[in-house]
Coordinates of C-alpha atoms in Angstrom, one line a residue:
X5 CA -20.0 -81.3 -0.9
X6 CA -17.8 -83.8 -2.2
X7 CA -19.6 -86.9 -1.7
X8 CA -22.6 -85.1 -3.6
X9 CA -20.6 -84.6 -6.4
X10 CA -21.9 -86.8 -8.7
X11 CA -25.0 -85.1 -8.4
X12 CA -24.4 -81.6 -10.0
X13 CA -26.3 -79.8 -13.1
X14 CA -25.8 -76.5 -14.3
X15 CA -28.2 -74.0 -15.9
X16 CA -26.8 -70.9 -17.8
X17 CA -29.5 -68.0 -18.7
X18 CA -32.3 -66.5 -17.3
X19 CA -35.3 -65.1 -19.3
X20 CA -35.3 -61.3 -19.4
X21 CA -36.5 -58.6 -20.9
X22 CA -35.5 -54.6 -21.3
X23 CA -37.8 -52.7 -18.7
X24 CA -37.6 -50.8 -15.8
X25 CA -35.1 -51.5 -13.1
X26 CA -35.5 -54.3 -12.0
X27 CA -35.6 -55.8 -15.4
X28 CA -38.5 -57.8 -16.2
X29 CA -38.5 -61.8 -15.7
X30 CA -40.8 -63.4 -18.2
X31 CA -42.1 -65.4 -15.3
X32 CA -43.8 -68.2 -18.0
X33 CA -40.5 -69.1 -19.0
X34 CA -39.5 -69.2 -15.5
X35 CA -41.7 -72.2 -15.0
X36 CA -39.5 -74.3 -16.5
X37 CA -36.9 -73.9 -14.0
X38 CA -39.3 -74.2 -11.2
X39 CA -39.9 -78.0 -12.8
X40 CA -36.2 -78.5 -12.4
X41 CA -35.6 -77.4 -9.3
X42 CA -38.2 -79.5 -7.8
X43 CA -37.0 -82.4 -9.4
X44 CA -33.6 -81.7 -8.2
X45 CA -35.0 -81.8 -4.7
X46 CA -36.6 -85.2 -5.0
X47 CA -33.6 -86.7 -6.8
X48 CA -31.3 -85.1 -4.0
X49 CA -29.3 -82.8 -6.9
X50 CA -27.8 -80.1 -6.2
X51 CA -28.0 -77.3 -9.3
X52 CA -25.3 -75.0 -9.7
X53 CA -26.7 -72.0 -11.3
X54 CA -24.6 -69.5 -13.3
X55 CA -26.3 -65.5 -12.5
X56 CA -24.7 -64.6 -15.7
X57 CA -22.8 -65.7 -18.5
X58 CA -19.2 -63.8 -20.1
X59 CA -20.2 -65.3 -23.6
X60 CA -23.4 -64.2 -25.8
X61 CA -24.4 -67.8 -27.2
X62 CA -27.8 -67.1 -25.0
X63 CA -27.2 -63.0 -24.2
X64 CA -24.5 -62.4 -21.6
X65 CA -22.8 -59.8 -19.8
X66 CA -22.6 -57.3 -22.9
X67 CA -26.3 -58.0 -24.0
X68 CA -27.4 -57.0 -20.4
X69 CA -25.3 -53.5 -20.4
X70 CA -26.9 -53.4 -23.9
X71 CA -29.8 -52.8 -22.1
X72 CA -28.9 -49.4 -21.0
X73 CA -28.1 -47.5 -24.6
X74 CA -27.5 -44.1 -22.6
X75 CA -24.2 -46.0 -20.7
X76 CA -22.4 -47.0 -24.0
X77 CA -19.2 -45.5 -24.8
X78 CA -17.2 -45.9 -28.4
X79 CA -14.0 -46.2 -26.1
X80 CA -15.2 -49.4 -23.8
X81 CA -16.8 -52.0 -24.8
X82 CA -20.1 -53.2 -23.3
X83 CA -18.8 -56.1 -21.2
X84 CA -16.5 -53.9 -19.6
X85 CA -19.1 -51.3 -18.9
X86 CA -21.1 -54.3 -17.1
X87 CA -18.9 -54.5 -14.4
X88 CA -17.9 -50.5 -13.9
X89 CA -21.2 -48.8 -14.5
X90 CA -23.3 -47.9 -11.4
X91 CA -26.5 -47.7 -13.1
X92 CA -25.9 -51.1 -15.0
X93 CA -24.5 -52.6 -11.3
X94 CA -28.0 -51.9 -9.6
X95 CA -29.9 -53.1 -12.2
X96 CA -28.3 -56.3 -12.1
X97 CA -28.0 -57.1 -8.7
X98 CA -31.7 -55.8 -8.4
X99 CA -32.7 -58.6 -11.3
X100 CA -30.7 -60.9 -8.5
X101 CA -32.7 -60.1 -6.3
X102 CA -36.4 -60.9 -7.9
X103 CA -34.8 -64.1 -8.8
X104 CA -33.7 -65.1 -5.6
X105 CA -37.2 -63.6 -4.1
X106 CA -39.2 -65.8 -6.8
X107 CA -41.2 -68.4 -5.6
X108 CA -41.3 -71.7 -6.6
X109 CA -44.8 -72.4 -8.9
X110 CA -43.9 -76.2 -8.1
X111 CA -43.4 -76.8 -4.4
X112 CA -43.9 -73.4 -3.6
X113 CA -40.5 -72.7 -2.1
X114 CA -38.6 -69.5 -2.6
X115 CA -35.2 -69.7 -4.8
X116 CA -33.8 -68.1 -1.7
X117 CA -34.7 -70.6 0.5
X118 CA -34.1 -73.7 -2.0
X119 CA -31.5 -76.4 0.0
X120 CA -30.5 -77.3 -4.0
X121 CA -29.3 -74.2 -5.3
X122 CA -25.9 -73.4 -5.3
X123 CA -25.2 -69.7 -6.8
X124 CA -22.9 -69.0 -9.2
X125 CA -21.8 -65.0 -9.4
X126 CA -21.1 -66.0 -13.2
X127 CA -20.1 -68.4 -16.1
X128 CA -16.3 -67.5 -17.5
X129 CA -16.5 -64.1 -16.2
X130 CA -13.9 -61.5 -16.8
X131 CA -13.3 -58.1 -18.2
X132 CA -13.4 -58.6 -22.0
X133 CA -10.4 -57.4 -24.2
X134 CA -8.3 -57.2 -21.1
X135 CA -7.7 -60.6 -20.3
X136 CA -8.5 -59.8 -16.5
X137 CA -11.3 -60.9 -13.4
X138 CA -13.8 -59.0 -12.5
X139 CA -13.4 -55.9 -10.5
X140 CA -12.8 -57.4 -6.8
X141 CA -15.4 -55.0 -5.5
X142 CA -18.2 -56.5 -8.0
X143 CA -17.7 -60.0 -7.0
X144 CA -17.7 -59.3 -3.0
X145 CA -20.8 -57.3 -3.6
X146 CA -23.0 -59.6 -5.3
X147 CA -21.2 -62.5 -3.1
X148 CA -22.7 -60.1 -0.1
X149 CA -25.9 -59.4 -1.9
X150 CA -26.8 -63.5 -2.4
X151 CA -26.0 -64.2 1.5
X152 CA -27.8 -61.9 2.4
X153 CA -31.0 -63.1 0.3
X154 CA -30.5 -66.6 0.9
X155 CA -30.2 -65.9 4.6
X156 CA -26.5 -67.0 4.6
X157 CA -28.1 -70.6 3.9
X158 CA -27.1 -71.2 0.7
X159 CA -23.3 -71.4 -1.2
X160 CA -21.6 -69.1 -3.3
X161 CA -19.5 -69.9 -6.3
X162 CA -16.9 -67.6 -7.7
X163 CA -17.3 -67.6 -11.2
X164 CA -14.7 -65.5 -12.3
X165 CA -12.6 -67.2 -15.5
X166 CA -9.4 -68.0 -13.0
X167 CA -7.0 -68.7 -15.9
X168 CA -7.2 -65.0 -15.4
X169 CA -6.3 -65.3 -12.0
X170 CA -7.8 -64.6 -8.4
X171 CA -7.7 -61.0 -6.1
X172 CA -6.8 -62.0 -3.1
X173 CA -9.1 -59.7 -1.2
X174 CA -12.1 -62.2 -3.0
X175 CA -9.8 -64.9 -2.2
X176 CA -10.2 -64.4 1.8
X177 CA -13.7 -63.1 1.3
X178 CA -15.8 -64.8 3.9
X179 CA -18.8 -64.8 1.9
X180 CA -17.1 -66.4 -1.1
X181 CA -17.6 -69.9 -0.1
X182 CA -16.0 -72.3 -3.3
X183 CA -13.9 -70.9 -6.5
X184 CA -13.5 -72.8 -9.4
X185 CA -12.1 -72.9 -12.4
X186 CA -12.3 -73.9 -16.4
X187 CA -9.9 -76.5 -18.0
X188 CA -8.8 -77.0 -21.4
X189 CA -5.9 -78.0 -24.0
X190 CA -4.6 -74.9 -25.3
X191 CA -5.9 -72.6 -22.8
X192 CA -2.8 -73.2 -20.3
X193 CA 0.6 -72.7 -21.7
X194 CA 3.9 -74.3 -21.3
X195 CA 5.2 -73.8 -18.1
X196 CA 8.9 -71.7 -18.2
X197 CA 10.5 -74.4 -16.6
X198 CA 9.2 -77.1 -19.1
X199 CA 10.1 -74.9 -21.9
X200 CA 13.6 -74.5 -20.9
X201 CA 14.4 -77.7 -19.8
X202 CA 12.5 -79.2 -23.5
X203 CA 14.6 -76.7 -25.3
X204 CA 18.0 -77.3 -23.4
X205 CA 17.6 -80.8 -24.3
X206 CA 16.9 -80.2 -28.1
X207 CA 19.9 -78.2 -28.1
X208 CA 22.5 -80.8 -26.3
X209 CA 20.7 -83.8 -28.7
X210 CA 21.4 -81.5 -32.2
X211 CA 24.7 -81.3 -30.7
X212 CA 25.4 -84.7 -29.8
X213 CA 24.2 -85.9 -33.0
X214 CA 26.9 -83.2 -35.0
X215 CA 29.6 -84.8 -33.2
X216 CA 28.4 -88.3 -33.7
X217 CA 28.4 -87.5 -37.4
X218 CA 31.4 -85.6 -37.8
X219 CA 32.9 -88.7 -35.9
X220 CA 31.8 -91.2 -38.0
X221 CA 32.3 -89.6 -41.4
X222 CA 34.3 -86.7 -40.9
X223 CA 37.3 -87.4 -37.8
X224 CA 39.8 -85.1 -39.4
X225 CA 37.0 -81.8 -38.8
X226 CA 37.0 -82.8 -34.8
X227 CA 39.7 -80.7 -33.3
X228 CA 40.9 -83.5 -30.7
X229 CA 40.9 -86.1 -33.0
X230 CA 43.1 -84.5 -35.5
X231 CA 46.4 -85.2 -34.1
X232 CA 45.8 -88.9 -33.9
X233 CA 46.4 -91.3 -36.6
X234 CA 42.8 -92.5 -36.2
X235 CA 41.9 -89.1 -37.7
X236 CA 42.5 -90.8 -41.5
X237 CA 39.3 -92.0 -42.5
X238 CA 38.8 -95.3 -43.2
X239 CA 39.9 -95.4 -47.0
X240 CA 43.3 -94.3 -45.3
X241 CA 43.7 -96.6 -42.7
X242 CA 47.1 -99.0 -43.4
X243 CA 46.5 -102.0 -42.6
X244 CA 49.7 -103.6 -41.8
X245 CA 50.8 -107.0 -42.7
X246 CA 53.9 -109.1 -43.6
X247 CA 54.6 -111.7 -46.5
X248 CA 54.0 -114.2 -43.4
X249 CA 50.4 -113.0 -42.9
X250 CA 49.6 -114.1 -46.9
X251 CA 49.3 -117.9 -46.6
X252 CA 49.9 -120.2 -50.1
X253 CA 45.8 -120.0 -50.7
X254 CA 46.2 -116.3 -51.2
X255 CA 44.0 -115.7 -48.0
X256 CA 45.1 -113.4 -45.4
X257 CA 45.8 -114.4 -41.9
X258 CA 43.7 -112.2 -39.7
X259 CA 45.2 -113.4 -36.2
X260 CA 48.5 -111.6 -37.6
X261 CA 47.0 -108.4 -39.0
X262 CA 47.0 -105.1 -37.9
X263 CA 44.5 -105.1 -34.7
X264 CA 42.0 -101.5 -34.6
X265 CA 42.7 -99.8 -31.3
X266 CA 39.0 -100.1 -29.3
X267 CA 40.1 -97.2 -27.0
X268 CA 41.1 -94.5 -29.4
X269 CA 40.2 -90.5 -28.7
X270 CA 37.8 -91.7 -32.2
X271 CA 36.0 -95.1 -31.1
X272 CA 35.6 -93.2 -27.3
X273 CA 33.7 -89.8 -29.0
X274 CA 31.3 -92.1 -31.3
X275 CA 30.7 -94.6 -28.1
X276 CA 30.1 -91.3 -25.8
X277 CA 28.0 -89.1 -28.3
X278 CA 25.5 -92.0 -29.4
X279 CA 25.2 -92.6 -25.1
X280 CA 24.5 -89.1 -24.7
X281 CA 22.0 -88.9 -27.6
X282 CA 20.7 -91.9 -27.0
X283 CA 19.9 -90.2 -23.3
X284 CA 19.0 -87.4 -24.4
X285 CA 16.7 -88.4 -27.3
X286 CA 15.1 -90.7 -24.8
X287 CA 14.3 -87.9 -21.9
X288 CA 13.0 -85.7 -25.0
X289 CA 10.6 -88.5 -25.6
X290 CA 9.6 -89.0 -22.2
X291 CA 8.9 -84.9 -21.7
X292 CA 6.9 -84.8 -25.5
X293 CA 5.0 -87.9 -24.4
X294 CA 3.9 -86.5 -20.9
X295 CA 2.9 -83.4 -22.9
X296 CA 0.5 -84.8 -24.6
X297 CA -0.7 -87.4 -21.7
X298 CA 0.2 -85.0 -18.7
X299 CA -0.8 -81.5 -20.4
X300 CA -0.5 -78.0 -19.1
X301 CA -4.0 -77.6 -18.3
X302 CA -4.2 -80.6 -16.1
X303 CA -1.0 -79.7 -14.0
X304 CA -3.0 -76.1 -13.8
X305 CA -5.6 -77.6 -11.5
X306 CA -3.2 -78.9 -9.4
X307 CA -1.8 -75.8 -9.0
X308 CA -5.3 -73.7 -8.6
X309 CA -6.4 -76.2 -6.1
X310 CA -3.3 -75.7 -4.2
X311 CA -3.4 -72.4 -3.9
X312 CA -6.8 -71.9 -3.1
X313 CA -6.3 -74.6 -0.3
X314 CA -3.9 -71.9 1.3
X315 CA -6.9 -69.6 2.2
X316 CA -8.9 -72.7 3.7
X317 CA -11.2 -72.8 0.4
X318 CA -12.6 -75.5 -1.3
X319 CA -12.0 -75.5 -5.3
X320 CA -14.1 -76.8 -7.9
X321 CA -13.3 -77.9 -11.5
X322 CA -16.3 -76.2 -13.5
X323 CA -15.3 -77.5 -16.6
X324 CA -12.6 -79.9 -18.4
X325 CA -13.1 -81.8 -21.4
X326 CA -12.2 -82.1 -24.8
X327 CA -9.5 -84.4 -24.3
X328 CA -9.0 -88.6 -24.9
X329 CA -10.5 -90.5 -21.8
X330 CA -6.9 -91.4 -20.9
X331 CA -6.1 -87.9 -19.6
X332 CA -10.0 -87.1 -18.6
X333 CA -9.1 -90.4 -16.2
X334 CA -5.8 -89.4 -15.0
X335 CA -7.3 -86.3 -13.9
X336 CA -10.5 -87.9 -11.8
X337 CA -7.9 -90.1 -10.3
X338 CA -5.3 -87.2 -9.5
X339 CA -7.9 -84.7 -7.8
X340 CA -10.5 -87.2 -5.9
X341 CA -7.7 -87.7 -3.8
X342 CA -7.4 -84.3 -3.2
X343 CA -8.5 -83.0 0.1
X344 CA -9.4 -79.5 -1.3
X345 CA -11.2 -80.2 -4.7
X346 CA -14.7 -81.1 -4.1
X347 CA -15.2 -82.1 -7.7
X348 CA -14.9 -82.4 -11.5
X349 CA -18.1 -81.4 -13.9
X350 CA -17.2 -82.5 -17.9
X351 CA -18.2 -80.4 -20.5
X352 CA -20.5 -81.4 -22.0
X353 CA -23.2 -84.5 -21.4
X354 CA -26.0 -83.7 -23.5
X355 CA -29.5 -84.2 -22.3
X356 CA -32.4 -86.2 -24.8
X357 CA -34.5 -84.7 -27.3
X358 CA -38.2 -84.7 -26.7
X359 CA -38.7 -85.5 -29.9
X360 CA -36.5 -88.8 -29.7
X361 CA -32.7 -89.3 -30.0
X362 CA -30.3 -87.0 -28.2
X363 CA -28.9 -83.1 -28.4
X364 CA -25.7 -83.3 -29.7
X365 CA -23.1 -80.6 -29.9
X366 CA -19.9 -80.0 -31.9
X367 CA -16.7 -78.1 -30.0
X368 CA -14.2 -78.9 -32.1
X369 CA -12.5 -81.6 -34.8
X370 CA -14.0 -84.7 -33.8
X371 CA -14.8 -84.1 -30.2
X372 CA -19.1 -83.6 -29.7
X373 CA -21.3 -83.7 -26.7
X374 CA -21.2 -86.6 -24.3
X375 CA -24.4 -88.9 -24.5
X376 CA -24.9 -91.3 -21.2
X377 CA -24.4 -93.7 -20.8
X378 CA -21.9 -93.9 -23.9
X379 CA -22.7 -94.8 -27.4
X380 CA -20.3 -96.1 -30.2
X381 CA -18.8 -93.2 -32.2
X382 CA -20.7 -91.7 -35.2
X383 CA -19.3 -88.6 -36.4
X384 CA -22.4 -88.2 -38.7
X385 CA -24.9 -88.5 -36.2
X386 CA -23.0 -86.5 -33.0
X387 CA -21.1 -88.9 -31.5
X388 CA -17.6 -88.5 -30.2
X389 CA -15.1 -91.8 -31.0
X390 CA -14.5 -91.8 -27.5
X391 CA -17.8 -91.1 -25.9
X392 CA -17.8 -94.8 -24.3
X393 CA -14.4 -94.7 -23.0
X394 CA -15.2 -91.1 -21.6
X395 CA -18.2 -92.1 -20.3
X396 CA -16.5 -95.2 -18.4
X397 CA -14.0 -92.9 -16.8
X398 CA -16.7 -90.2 -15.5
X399 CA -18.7 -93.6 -13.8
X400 CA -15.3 -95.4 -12.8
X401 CA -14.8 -91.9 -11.2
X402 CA -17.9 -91.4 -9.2
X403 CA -17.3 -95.0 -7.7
X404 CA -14.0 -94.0 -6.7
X405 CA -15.1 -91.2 -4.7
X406 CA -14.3 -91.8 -0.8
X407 CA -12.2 -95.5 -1.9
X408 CA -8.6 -95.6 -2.0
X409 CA -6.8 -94.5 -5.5
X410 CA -5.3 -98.3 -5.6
X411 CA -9.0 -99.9 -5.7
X412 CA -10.0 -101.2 -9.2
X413 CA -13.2 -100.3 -9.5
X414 CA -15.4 -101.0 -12.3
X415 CA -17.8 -98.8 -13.5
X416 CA -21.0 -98.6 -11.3
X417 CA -24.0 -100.6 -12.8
X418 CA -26.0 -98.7 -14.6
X419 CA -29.4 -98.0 -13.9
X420 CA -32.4 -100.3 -15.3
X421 CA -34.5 -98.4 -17.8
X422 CA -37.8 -97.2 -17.6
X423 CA -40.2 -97.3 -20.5
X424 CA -39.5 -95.6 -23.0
X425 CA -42.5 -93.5 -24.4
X426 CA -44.0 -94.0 -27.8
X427 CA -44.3 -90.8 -29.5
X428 CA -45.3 -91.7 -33.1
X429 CA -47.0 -95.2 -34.5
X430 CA -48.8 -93.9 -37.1
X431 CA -49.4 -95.2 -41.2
X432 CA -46.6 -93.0 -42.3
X433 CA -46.3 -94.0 -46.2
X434 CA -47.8 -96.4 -48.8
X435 CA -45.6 -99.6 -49.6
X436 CA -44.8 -99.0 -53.7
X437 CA -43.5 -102.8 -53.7
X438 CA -46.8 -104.5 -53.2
X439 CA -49.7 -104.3 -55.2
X440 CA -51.1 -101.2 -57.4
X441 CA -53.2 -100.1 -54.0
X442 CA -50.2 -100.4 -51.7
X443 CA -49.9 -101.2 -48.1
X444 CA -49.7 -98.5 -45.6
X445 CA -46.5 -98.3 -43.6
X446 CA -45.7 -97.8 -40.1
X447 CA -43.2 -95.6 -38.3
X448 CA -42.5 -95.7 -34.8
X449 CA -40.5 -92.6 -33.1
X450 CA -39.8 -93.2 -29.0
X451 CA -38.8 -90.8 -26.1
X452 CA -35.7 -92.5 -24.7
X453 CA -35.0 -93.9 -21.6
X454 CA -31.9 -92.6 -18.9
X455 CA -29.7 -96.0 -19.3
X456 CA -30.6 -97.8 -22.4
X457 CA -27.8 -98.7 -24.2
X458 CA -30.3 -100.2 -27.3
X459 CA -33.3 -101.3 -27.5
X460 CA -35.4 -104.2 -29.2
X461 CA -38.6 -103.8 -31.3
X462 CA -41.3 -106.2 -31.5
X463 CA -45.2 -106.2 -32.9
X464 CA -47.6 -109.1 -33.2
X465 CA -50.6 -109.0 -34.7
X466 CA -54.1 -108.7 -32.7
X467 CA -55.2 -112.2 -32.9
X468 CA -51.6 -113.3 -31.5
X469 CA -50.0 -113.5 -27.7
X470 CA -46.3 -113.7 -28.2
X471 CA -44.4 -110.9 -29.9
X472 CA -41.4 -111.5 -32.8
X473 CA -38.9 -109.3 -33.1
X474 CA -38.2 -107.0 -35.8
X475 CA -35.3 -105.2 -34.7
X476 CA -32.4 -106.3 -32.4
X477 CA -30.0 -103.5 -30.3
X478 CA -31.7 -100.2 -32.4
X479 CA -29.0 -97.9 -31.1
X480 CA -30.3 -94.3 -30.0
X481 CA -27.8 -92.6 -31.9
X482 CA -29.6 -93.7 -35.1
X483 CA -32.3 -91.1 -34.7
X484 CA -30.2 -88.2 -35.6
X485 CA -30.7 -90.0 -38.7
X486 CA -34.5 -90.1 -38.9
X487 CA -35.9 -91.7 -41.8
X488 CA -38.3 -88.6 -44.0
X489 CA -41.4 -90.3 -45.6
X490 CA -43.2 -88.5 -47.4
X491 CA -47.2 -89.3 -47.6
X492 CA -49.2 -88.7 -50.6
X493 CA -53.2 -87.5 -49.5
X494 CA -55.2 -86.8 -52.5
X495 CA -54.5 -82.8 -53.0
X496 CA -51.9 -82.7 -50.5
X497 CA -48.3 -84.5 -48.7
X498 CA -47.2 -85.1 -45.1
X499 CA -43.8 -85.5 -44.2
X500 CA -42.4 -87.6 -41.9
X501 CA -39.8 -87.7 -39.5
X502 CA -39.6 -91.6 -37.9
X503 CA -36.5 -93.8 -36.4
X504 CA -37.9 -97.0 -37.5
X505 CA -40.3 -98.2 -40.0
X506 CA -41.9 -101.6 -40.8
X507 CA -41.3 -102.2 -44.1
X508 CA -42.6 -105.2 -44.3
X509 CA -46.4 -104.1 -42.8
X510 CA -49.0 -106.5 -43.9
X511 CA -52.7 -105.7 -43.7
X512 CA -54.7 -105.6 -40.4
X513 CA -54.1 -104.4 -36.9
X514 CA -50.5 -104.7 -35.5
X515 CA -49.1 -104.1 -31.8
X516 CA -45.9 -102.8 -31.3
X517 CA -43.5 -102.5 -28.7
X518 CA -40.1 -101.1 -28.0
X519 CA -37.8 -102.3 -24.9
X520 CA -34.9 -100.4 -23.4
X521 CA -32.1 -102.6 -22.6
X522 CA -28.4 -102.4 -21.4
X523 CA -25.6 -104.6 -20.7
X524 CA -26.6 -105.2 -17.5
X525 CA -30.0 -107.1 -18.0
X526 CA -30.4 -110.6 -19.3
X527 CA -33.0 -111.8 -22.0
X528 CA -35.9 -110.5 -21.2
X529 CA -39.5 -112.3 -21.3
X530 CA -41.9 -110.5 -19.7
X531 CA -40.3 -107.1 -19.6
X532 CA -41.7 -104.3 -17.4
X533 CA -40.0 -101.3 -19.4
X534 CA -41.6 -101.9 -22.7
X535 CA -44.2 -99.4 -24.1
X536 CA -46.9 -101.0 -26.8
X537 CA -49.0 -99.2 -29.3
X538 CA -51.9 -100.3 -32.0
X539 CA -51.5 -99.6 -35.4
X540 CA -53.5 -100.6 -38.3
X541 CA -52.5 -101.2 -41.7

């Protein structure tokens, strides 16, 4: 496992429908996931794929009991009544079944029998409103029911939510063969320990600091200090001197005044409170700092992957993210080196659009979707600040896998791009800047390539050889910002949606090309991952 894990997907829903038991599988839709899986087996990826999901972004557990209107009580709520009733339990693992049973349209290999498939029994799944897994019985019974339908070939993934935590008879179930776990800031809380020992030291600082104070300012309020002459404050203080110590100039001889006494009960409580809140303030600095870069739900994992290793499992972290690439690295250097974790998936790297540019999605403040291979931040487009940082970390992370944690290893090269394909070059507008006739503009739109980083844009006319370029390092992320042009026809309007446009298109027949580049190619001349297209004007 672990030195595939750089090479894990996930898929979350199936397509089904309300029928009779077994419920129906549009098997059209289906298709779509036979395309992935046999890619996954010629790119040697293992998919990790999720039977059902605890949430209802795409229809999960409750939308499935939902199903069954006849089961529904006013007193439980549908998720619950997923896991508990019988009738809702066979339809389920029956629907398990056909999937597992369905054959491949692709390469014609049953889901079953499919070396890249590793089951999931859910996504996040627990018992909602109670804050608890799923009933022990459930999971060992669908765990039992994919063996045996996979022919005890393929793995099983507990995908019960363990911040909930884990029954042990699932625990040392033999057909239970990973668990795993989700991982995120506020999710974990304090530990007790750290709370105590965070709140014992806020206490002894506020107290050090009163003392200090009352020390400085106030002596005569400090109970050992007020039978001392140095309990006077300073406006009281005699200072002592003879007719001798007043020279003819009027000046005072210091050498002959009254010396302050360095070691009095006064000077040794300010000198010993400012050490101890010095201390103090300093250890409460060091705890609140490794708080923030050391939080709970990191030191979680470590403790999930510990305890699972007691019943000779292997753990997986499902899910960790949104979090600075400072802790994101911390943790992939922490838990590669960790026997029983057999990896770390981020959530979330977001795939491309077929229509250009990339998916993006918003968790939460600034934190969106991942984009590979890392793109500089643009909140208004869907682009985390940190996404190259992160992005770094995940790669400098796969190359660490199976080196020592001392080696200082740079990010793996990244991968030279293919071609990227041309989806729109196409008169898109008429020019209102030239004369009263106009000149026809052209927009180019592009598939992008796995590995660009930017990309360059050239055209030439057709009676020319060599190319110029128009547009140097055209970052991806600017086609979340497509330019709308709207076309006047006669009687009617197009609109269009392009990421470039030639604005300054002159008349005739123009050949364009786009290259994908990244920072590990040089100039290119004669490019082999270019895609050209004619357009007149």
């Amino acid at each position: 496992m672990k030195r595939h894990i750089s090479n894990v997907s996930a898929s979350f829903r199936f397509p089904v429908t309300n029928s009779p038991i077994p419920l129906y599988l549009d098997r059209e839709l289906f298709e779509d996931l036979d395309n992935l899986f046999a890619l996954a087996n010629q790119t040697g990826i293992y998919v990790i794929v999720p039977l059902v999901d605890r949430w209802e972004w795409w229809g999960g557990i409750s939308s499935f009991a939902n199903f069954f209107p006849s089961t529904q009580s006013s007193s439980v709520t549908a998720g619950e009544i997923f896991f508990t009733d019988l009738q809702i339990r066979r339809a389920f693992f029956a629907t398990v079944s056909e999937i597992m049973n369905r054959t491949n349209s692709v390469n014609g290999v049953r889901y079953g029998d499919d070396p890249c498939i590793i089951w999931e029994t859910g996504n996040e799944l627990e018992i909602p409103g109670k804050n608890a897994p799923p009933p022990s019985d459930w999971t060992k019974e669908l765990a039992a029911l994919i063996k045996k339908n996979s022919n005890e070939r393929q793995l099983v993934v507990d995908g019960t939510y363990g911040i909930r935590g884990w029954d042990v008879s699932v625990l040392q179930d033999p057909n239970v063969d990973i668990f795993s776990n989700h991982y995120y800031p506020g999710l974990v809380g304090i530990r007790t320990i750290d709370a105590v020992i965070l709140s014992l030291l806020f206490v002894l600082s506020l107290i050090a600091l009163i003392i200090l104070v009352l020390a400085v300012f106030w002596p005569q309020r400090i109970v050992w200090l007020n039978q001392t002459p140095d309990s006077q404050t300073s406006s009281q203080i005699e200072l002592r001197s003879t007719a001798d110590d007043i020279n003819t100039k009027g000046s005072i001889n210091t050498a002959k005044t009254g010396a302050i006494q360095w070691a009095s009960p006064r000077f040794l409580t300010i000198f010993i409170s400012a050490f101890i809140l010095a201390v103090l303030l300093g250890l409460l600095l060091y705890f609140i700092l490794d708080f923030f870069l050391n939080p709970p739900f990191a030191r979680r994992m470590q403790t999930d992957a510990t305890l699972i290793s007691t019943y000779s499992k292997p753990f997986l972290v499902g899910e960790t993210g949104i979090v600075n690439s400072y802790v994101l690295d911390k943790i992939f250097r922490e838990l590669i080196n960790q026997k029983s974790v057999v990896g770390v998936l981020i959530w979330s790297l977001r795939f491309r659009s077929v229509n250009g540019g990339f998916y993006s999605h918003k968790e939460t403040n600034n934190y969106f979707s991942y984009h590979f291979p890392g793109f500089p931040g643009n909140i208004s487009s869907g682009m985390s600040n940190d996404c190259i940082n992160v992005m770094n970390a995940l790669r400098k992370g796969v190359a660490r896998i199976g080196k020592s944690s001392n080696d200082n290893n740079d990010p793996i090269s990244l991968p030279t791009p293919i071609a990227p394909e041309l989806i729109t070059s196409r008169c898109v507008g008429i020019s209102s800047n030239e004369s009263s006739s106009g000149v026809p503009l052209v927009g180019l739109t592009w598939r992008g390539s796995t590995g660009a980083e930017w990309y360059t844009i050239e055209k030439r006319s057709s009676s020319q050889q060599k190319f110029l370029v128009q547009v140097d390092r055209f970052l991806e992320t600017q086609f979340n910002s497509t330019i709308k042009i709207t076309r006047n026809l006669q009687s009617s309007s197009q609109t269009f949606d392009v990421a470039w446009v030639d604005w300054n298109c002159k008349p005739g027949t123009w050949i364009y090309r786009v290259i994908a580049q990244n920072r590990n190619l040089g100039p290119v001349e004669n490019p082999g991952n270019i895609q050209s297209s004619p357009a007149s004007s």
